[in-house]
Amino acid sequence: MVDRTNRPSALKATDAAGPEAQVDIVGSGSSSKVIATLPSGESVEVLLFGATVTSWKSNGGKTENLWLSEKAALDGSKAVRGGVPVVFPVFGPPPKSDHPTSSLPQHGFARTSRWEFLGKSSAEDALGSNSVKLDFGLYSSGLTEDARKAWPLDFGLLYSVTLSKDSLQTIINVRNEGEQSFEFQFLLHTYFKIQDISKVAINGLLGVTYVDKVLNATEHKQSDNSVKITGEVDRVYASIPQNTTSIVEDGKPRFDVVRDNLQDTVVWNPWVEKAKSMGDFSPDDDYKHMVCVEVGAVQGWQKLEKGEVFEGGQTIKSLL
Ligand SMILES: O=P(O)(O)OC[C@H]1O[C@H](O)[C@H](O)[C@@H](O)[C@@H]1O
């Protein structure tokens, strides 16, 4: 019997989430999603396929914070282009050979697996504002045959998505449920919706060393306080001492991304040509309205021995 003690005490989807937050399961099969709405109108939508957050609205439900491609597949046929795909157990293309992840596809299997909805719980903060937490689980037994074959290790993932009035928290708990140790990488591939990429600055990375994947994976040091995006950007910032990366738009703070036990952040914008070349990126010029700031543990590997647990994630504050 597999020990699944990282599962929360099971709350059924039909249980009341406190007097006020509304939680519904909508759709069926691979298109099923969980929608949670606070009494003040803020909402979050999570597709069971990939446990992908596809929408997060703050500001009483008036402001969508996440970018989602018009051509994103939302039927389980491929990873979602937009929202917050979960990357596990490998980031990017896996090592070519001699690594347990070598047979996996780019970014691993978490974003293309069907997760279980484990339940919801609600809380009230000191100021009396509600929040609602949605828990999702993925276990080795829930993988497709291909994924299980490619990575035959026993693990349990518990992913908690907490919606509060002005923030969204997404936390992963990885447990080694087998006899053998394993290594993994993890990343939250958040697509932020922004008005105009030419007015965006990403702050909080000053002095950090990064690998520039556009410039042949060369290493550089961030020497400006702000990262500006004026062309294709694909950078892996590693071992960041600051906890918060800020997205500033037109001089005004737009999002704060606070890392919890994750040391790395990828900044990605495909720009003109790459956006055009991706069949599920639409409209073509929407690279102007998105930027990915992806928190993770992607430099080297996290190792878990039998029974060990890793926990890490992010809290995003919408500052509009
Ligand atoms: O096209 P995908 O597999 O979803 O990957 C999208 C992007 O993810 C990350 O940001 C990587 O750093 C990029 O190199 C990659 O292009």
Coordinates of C-alpha atoms and ligand atoms in Angstrom, one line a residue:
M1 CA 0.0 0.0 0.0
V2 CA 1.5 3.3 -1.0
D3 CA 1.7 5.9 1.7
R4 CA 0.0 9.0 0.6
T5 CA 0.3 11.0 3.7
N6 CA 1.0 14.1 1.7
R7 CA -2.7 14.1 0.6
P8 CA -4.8 16.5 2.5
S9 CA -7.6 15.2 4.6
A10 CA -10.0 14.5 1.8
L11 CA -12.7 17.1 1.4
K12 CA -15.2 16.3 -1.2
A13 CA -15.9 18.7 -4.0
T14 CA -19.4 19.0 -2.8
D15 CA -18.5 20.1 0.8
A16 CA -19.2 23.7 1.6
A17 CA -16.1 25.8 1.4
G18 CA -17.1 28.0 4.3
P19 CA -20.1 30.1 3.9
E20 CA -19.0 32.1 0.9
A21 CA -16.4 30.8 -1.6
Q22 CA -18.1 29.0 -4.5
V23 CA -16.4 26.0 -6.0
D24 CA -17.7 24.2 -9.1
I25 CA -16.5 21.4 -11.3
V26 CA -17.4 22.2 -14.9
G27 CA -17.2 20.0 -18.0
S28 CA -16.3 16.4 -18.3
G29 CA -13.4 14.1 -19.3
S30 CA -10.2 15.9 -20.3
S31 CA -11.9 19.2 -20.4
S32 CA -13.0 19.2 -16.7
K33 CA -12.0 22.2 -14.7
V34 CA -12.5 23.5 -11.2
I35 CA -13.7 27.1 -10.9
A36 CA -13.5 28.9 -7.5
T37 CA -15.0 32.3 -7.0
L38 CA -14.8 34.5 -3.9
P39 CA -17.8 36.5 -2.7
S40 CA -16.0 39.7 -3.8
G41 CA -15.9 38.4 -7.4
E42 CA -12.2 37.2 -7.8
S43 CA -11.9 33.8 -9.4
V44 CA -9.5 31.1 -10.5
E45 CA -10.0 28.3 -13.1
V46 CA -7.9 25.1 -13.0
L47 CA -8.0 22.5 -15.8
L48 CA -7.6 19.0 -14.4
F49 CA -5.4 18.3 -17.5
G50 CA -2.0 19.4 -16.2
A51 CA -3.6 21.1 -13.1
T52 CA -3.1 24.1 -15.4
V53 CA -4.5 27.4 -14.0
T54 CA -6.0 28.9 -17.1
S55 CA -7.6 32.0 -15.6
W56 CA -7.0 34.2 -12.5
K57 CA -9.2 37.3 -12.2
S58 CA -8.6 39.8 -9.4
N59 CA -10.0 43.3 -8.8
G60 CA -13.5 42.0 -8.1
G61 CA -13.3 39.7 -11.2
K62 CA -12.7 42.6 -13.6
T63 CA -9.0 42.0 -14.3
E64 CA -7.6 38.9 -16.0
N65 CA -4.0 38.4 -14.9
L66 CA -3.0 35.4 -17.0
W67 CA -2.4 35.3 -20.7
L68 CA -4.0 32.4 -22.6
S69 CA -3.6 31.8 -26.3
E70 CA -6.7 31.9 -28.4
K71 CA -5.5 28.6 -29.9
A72 CA -4.6 26.9 -26.6
A73 CA -5.8 23.3 -26.5
L74 CA -8.1 23.0 -23.6
D75 CA -9.3 19.4 -24.4
G76 CA -6.3 17.5 -23.1
S77 CA -4.8 17.0 -26.6
K78 CA -1.6 18.9 -25.7
A79 CA 0.0 21.2 -23.1
V80 CA -1.9 24.5 -22.6
R81 CA -0.3 27.5 -24.2
G82 CA -0.9 30.0 -21.5
G83 CA -2.0 30.2 -17.9
V84 CA 0.3 28.3 -15.4
P85 CA 1.5 25.0 -16.8
V86 CA 3.3 22.8 -14.2
V87 CA 6.8 21.6 -15.3
F88 CA 8.0 18.4 -13.7
P89 CA 10.2 16.3 -13.4
V90 CA 12.5 18.0 -16.1
F91 CA 12.7 21.6 -17.4
G92 CA 13.3 22.1 -21.1
P93 CA 14.7 19.4 -23.3
P94 CA 15.9 16.5 -21.0
P95 CA 19.6 15.6 -20.9
K96 CA 20.3 13.6 -24.1
S97 CA 21.3 10.4 -22.5
D98 CA 22.3 8.8 -19.2
H99 CA 19.7 10.5 -17.1
P100 CA 16.5 9.0 -15.8
T101 CA 14.5 11.8 -17.5
S102 CA 16.2 11.3 -20.9
S103 CA 13.2 9.6 -22.5
L104 CA 10.7 12.3 -21.3
P105 CA 9.3 15.1 -23.5
Q106 CA 10.3 18.7 -23.1
H107 CA 9.1 20.0 -19.6
G108 CA 8.2 16.5 -18.5
F109 CA 4.8 15.0 -18.0
A110 CA 3.0 17.0 -15.2
R111 CA 1.6 19.5 -17.7
T112 CA 0.1 16.7 -19.9
S113 CA -1.2 14.4 -17.2
R114 CA -4.7 14.3 -15.8
W115 CA -4.6 15.3 -12.1
E116 CA -7.2 14.4 -9.4
F117 CA -9.1 17.2 -7.7
L118 CA -8.6 16.3 -4.0
G119 CA -10.8 19.0 -2.5
K120 CA -11.1 22.5 -1.2
S121 CA -10.8 24.4 2.0
S122 CA -11.5 28.0 2.9
A123 CA -9.9 30.4 5.3
E124 CA -10.3 34.0 6.5
D125 CA -7.4 36.3 7.0
A126 CA -6.9 38.7 9.9
L127 CA -8.8 41.4 7.9
G128 CA -11.8 39.1 7.4
S129 CA -11.1 38.5 3.7
N130 CA -11.8 35.0 2.4
S131 CA -9.5 32.7 0.5
V132 CA -10.1 29.3 -1.0
K133 CA -7.5 26.6 -1.4
L134 CA -7.9 23.9 -4.1
D135 CA -5.8 20.8 -3.9
F136 CA -4.8 18.6 -6.8
G137 CA -2.9 15.3 -6.8
L138 CA -0.8 13.3 -9.3
Y139 CA 0.7 10.0 -8.5
S140 CA 2.8 7.5 -10.5
S141 CA -0.3 5.3 -10.8
G142 CA -2.1 8.2 -12.6
L143 CA 0.4 8.5 -15.4
T144 CA -0.1 7.3 -18.9
E145 CA 1.7 4.1 -19.8
D146 CA 4.2 6.0 -21.9
A147 CA 5.1 8.4 -19.1
R148 CA 5.3 5.7 -16.5
K149 CA 7.6 3.7 -18.7
A150 CA 9.8 6.7 -19.4
W151 CA 10.1 7.6 -15.6
P152 CA 9.3 4.5 -13.6
L153 CA 9.7 6.1 -10.2
D154 CA 7.1 6.2 -7.4
F155 CA 6.2 9.8 -6.5
G156 CA 3.3 11.8 -5.2
L157 CA 2.6 15.4 -6.2
L158 CA 0.3 17.6 -4.2
Y159 CA -0.4 21.0 -5.8
S160 CA -2.3 23.6 -3.9
V161 CA -3.8 26.7 -5.6
T162 CA -5.0 29.3 -3.1
L163 CA -7.0 32.3 -4.3
S164 CA -7.2 35.3 -2.1
K165 CA -8.5 38.8 -2.9
D166 CA -5.3 40.2 -4.4
S167 CA -3.1 37.2 -4.8
L168 CA -2.8 33.7 -6.1
Q169 CA -0.5 31.2 -4.4
T170 CA 0.6 28.0 -6.1
I171 CA 2.6 25.5 -4.1
I172 CA 4.0 22.0 -5.0
N173 CA 4.7 19.2 -2.6
V174 CA 6.8 16.4 -4.1
R175 CA 7.1 13.1 -2.2
N176 CA 9.3 10.2 -3.0
E177 CA 6.9 7.3 -2.4
G178 CA 9.3 4.6 -3.7
E179 CA 12.3 2.7 -2.4
Q180 CA 14.7 4.4 -4.8
S181 CA 16.0 8.0 -4.6
F182 CA 15.1 10.2 -7.5
E183 CA 16.1 13.6 -9.0
F184 CA 13.8 16.2 -10.5
Q185 CA 13.4 19.7 -11.7
F186 CA 10.3 21.8 -11.1
L187 CA 9.0 25.1 -12.6
L188 CA 5.7 27.1 -12.7
H189 CA 5.5 28.4 -16.3
T190 CA 3.4 31.4 -15.6
Y191 CA 2.2 33.5 -18.6
F192 CA 1.4 37.0 -17.4
K193 CA -1.0 39.1 -19.3
I194 CA 0.3 42.6 -19.9
Q195 CA -0.9 45.6 -21.9
D196 CA 2.2 46.5 -23.8
I197 CA 5.5 44.6 -23.8
S198 CA 7.4 47.8 -24.8
K199 CA 6.4 49.4 -21.4
V200 CA 7.3 46.4 -19.2
A201 CA 10.3 46.1 -16.9
I202 CA 11.2 43.1 -14.8
N203 CA 12.9 44.0 -11.6
G204 CA 14.6 42.1 -8.8
L205 CA 17.2 40.3 -10.8
L206 CA 20.1 42.7 -10.5
G207 CA 23.5 41.0 -10.1
V208 CA 22.1 37.6 -10.8
T209 CA 23.9 35.3 -13.3
Y210 CA 21.8 33.9 -16.1
V211 CA 22.1 31.5 -19.0
D212 CA 20.9 33.1 -22.2
K213 CA 19.3 30.4 -24.3
V214 CA 18.9 32.8 -27.3
L215 CA 22.7 33.5 -27.3
N216 CA 23.9 29.9 -27.4
A217 CA 23.5 29.2 -23.7
T218 CA 26.2 31.7 -22.8
E219 CA 26.4 33.0 -19.2
H220 CA 25.9 36.6 -18.3
K221 CA 25.4 38.8 -15.3
Q222 CA 22.3 41.0 -15.0
S223 CA 23.8 44.5 -14.8
D224 CA 20.7 46.7 -15.1
N225 CA 18.1 46.9 -12.4
S226 CA 15.4 46.3 -15.1
V227 CA 15.1 43.6 -17.7
K228 CA 13.5 45.2 -20.8
I229 CA 12.1 43.0 -23.6
T230 CA 12.9 44.3 -27.1
G231 CA 13.3 40.9 -28.9
E232 CA 13.2 37.2 -28.2
V233 CA 14.2 36.5 -24.6
D234 CA 14.8 33.1 -23.0
R235 CA 17.0 33.4 -19.9
V236 CA 17.4 31.2 -16.9
Y237 CA 18.3 33.3 -13.8
A238 CA 19.8 31.0 -11.2
S239 CA 20.4 31.1 -7.4
I240 CA 18.6 34.4 -7.0
P241 CA 19.1 36.0 -3.5
Q242 CA 16.1 38.3 -3.7
N243 CA 12.7 36.7 -2.9
T244 CA 10.6 38.9 -5.2
T245 CA 10.7 39.5 -8.9
S246 CA 8.4 42.5 -9.9
I247 CA 6.7 43.1 -13.2
V248 CA 6.4 46.9 -13.7
E249 CA 4.3 48.3 -16.5
D250 CA 4.4 51.9 -17.6
G251 CA 6.4 52.7 -14.4
K252 CA 3.7 51.2 -12.2
P253 CA 4.1 47.9 -10.2
R254 CA 1.8 45.4 -11.9
F255 CA 2.8 42.0 -10.3
D256 CA 5.0 40.9 -7.5
V257 CA 6.1 37.3 -7.8
V258 CA 7.4 36.0 -4.5
R259 CA 9.4 32.7 -4.5
D260 CA 9.1 30.2 -1.7
N261 CA 12.0 27.7 -1.6
L262 CA 12.7 28.1 -5.3
Q263 CA 15.9 29.7 -6.3
D264 CA 15.6 30.2 -10.1
T265 CA 13.5 32.2 -12.5
V266 CA 13.1 31.9 -16.3
V267 CA 12.1 35.0 -18.3
W268 CA 10.7 34.2 -21.7
N269 CA 9.1 36.0 -24.5
P270 CA 9.1 34.4 -28.0
W271 CA 8.8 37.7 -29.9
V272 CA 7.8 37.9 -33.6
E273 CA 9.2 34.8 -35.4
K274 CA 9.0 32.3 -32.6
A275 CA 5.4 33.3 -31.8
K276 CA 4.5 32.8 -35.5
S277 CA 6.1 29.4 -35.6
M278 CA 4.1 28.0 -32.7
G279 CA 0.9 26.6 -34.1
D280 CA -1.0 27.1 -30.7
F281 CA 0.2 30.7 -30.2
S282 CA -2.5 33.1 -31.2
P283 CA -3.0 35.8 -32.3
D284 CA 0.5 35.9 -33.8
D285 CA 1.3 39.4 -32.4
D286 CA 0.1 38.6 -28.9
Y287 CA 3.8 38.3 -27.8
K288 CA 3.2 42.0 -27.1
H289 CA 0.6 41.2 -24.5
M290 CA 2.4 38.4 -22.5
V291 CA 5.6 37.7 -20.6
C292 CA 6.6 34.5 -18.9
V293 CA 8.2 34.9 -15.5
E294 CA 8.7 31.3 -14.4
V295 CA 9.8 30.4 -10.9
G296 CA 11.5 27.1 -10.3
A297 CA 14.3 24.8 -9.2
V298 CA 15.9 24.1 -12.6
Q299 CA 19.6 24.6 -12.1
G300 CA 20.9 21.1 -11.4
W301 CA 18.6 18.6 -9.7
Q302 CA 16.6 18.3 -6.5
K303 CA 17.2 14.9 -4.9
L304 CA 14.7 13.0 -2.8
E305 CA 15.5 9.8 -0.9
K306 CA 12.7 7.4 0.0
G307 CA 10.0 9.1 2.0
E308 CA 11.4 12.6 1.6
V309 CA 9.4 15.6 0.6
F310 CA 10.2 18.9 -1.2
E311 CA 7.9 21.9 -1.1
G312 CA 8.2 25.1 -3.0
G313 CA 6.1 27.6 -5.0
Q314 CA 5.1 31.2 -5.5
T315 CA 2.7 33.9 -4.4
I316 CA 1.7 36.3 -7.1
K317 CA 0.3 39.6 -6.1
S318 CA -1.8 41.5 -8.6
L319 CA -1.1 45.2 -7.9
L320 CA -3.7 46.9 -10.1
Ligands
LIG1 O1 6.9 25.4 -26.2 P1 7.0 24.9 -24.8 O2 7.5 23.5 -24.6 O3 5.8 25.1 -24.0 O4 8.1 25.8 -24.1 C1 8.0 27.2 -24.0 C2 9.3 27.8 -23.4 O5 9.4 27.3 -22.1 C3 10.5 27.9 -21.4 O6 10.3 29.3 -21.2 C4 11.8 27.7 -22.0 O7 12.9 28.4 -21.4 C5 11.8 28.1 -23.5 O8 13.0 27.6 -24.1 C6 10.6 27.4 -24.2 O9 10.5 27.8 -25.5

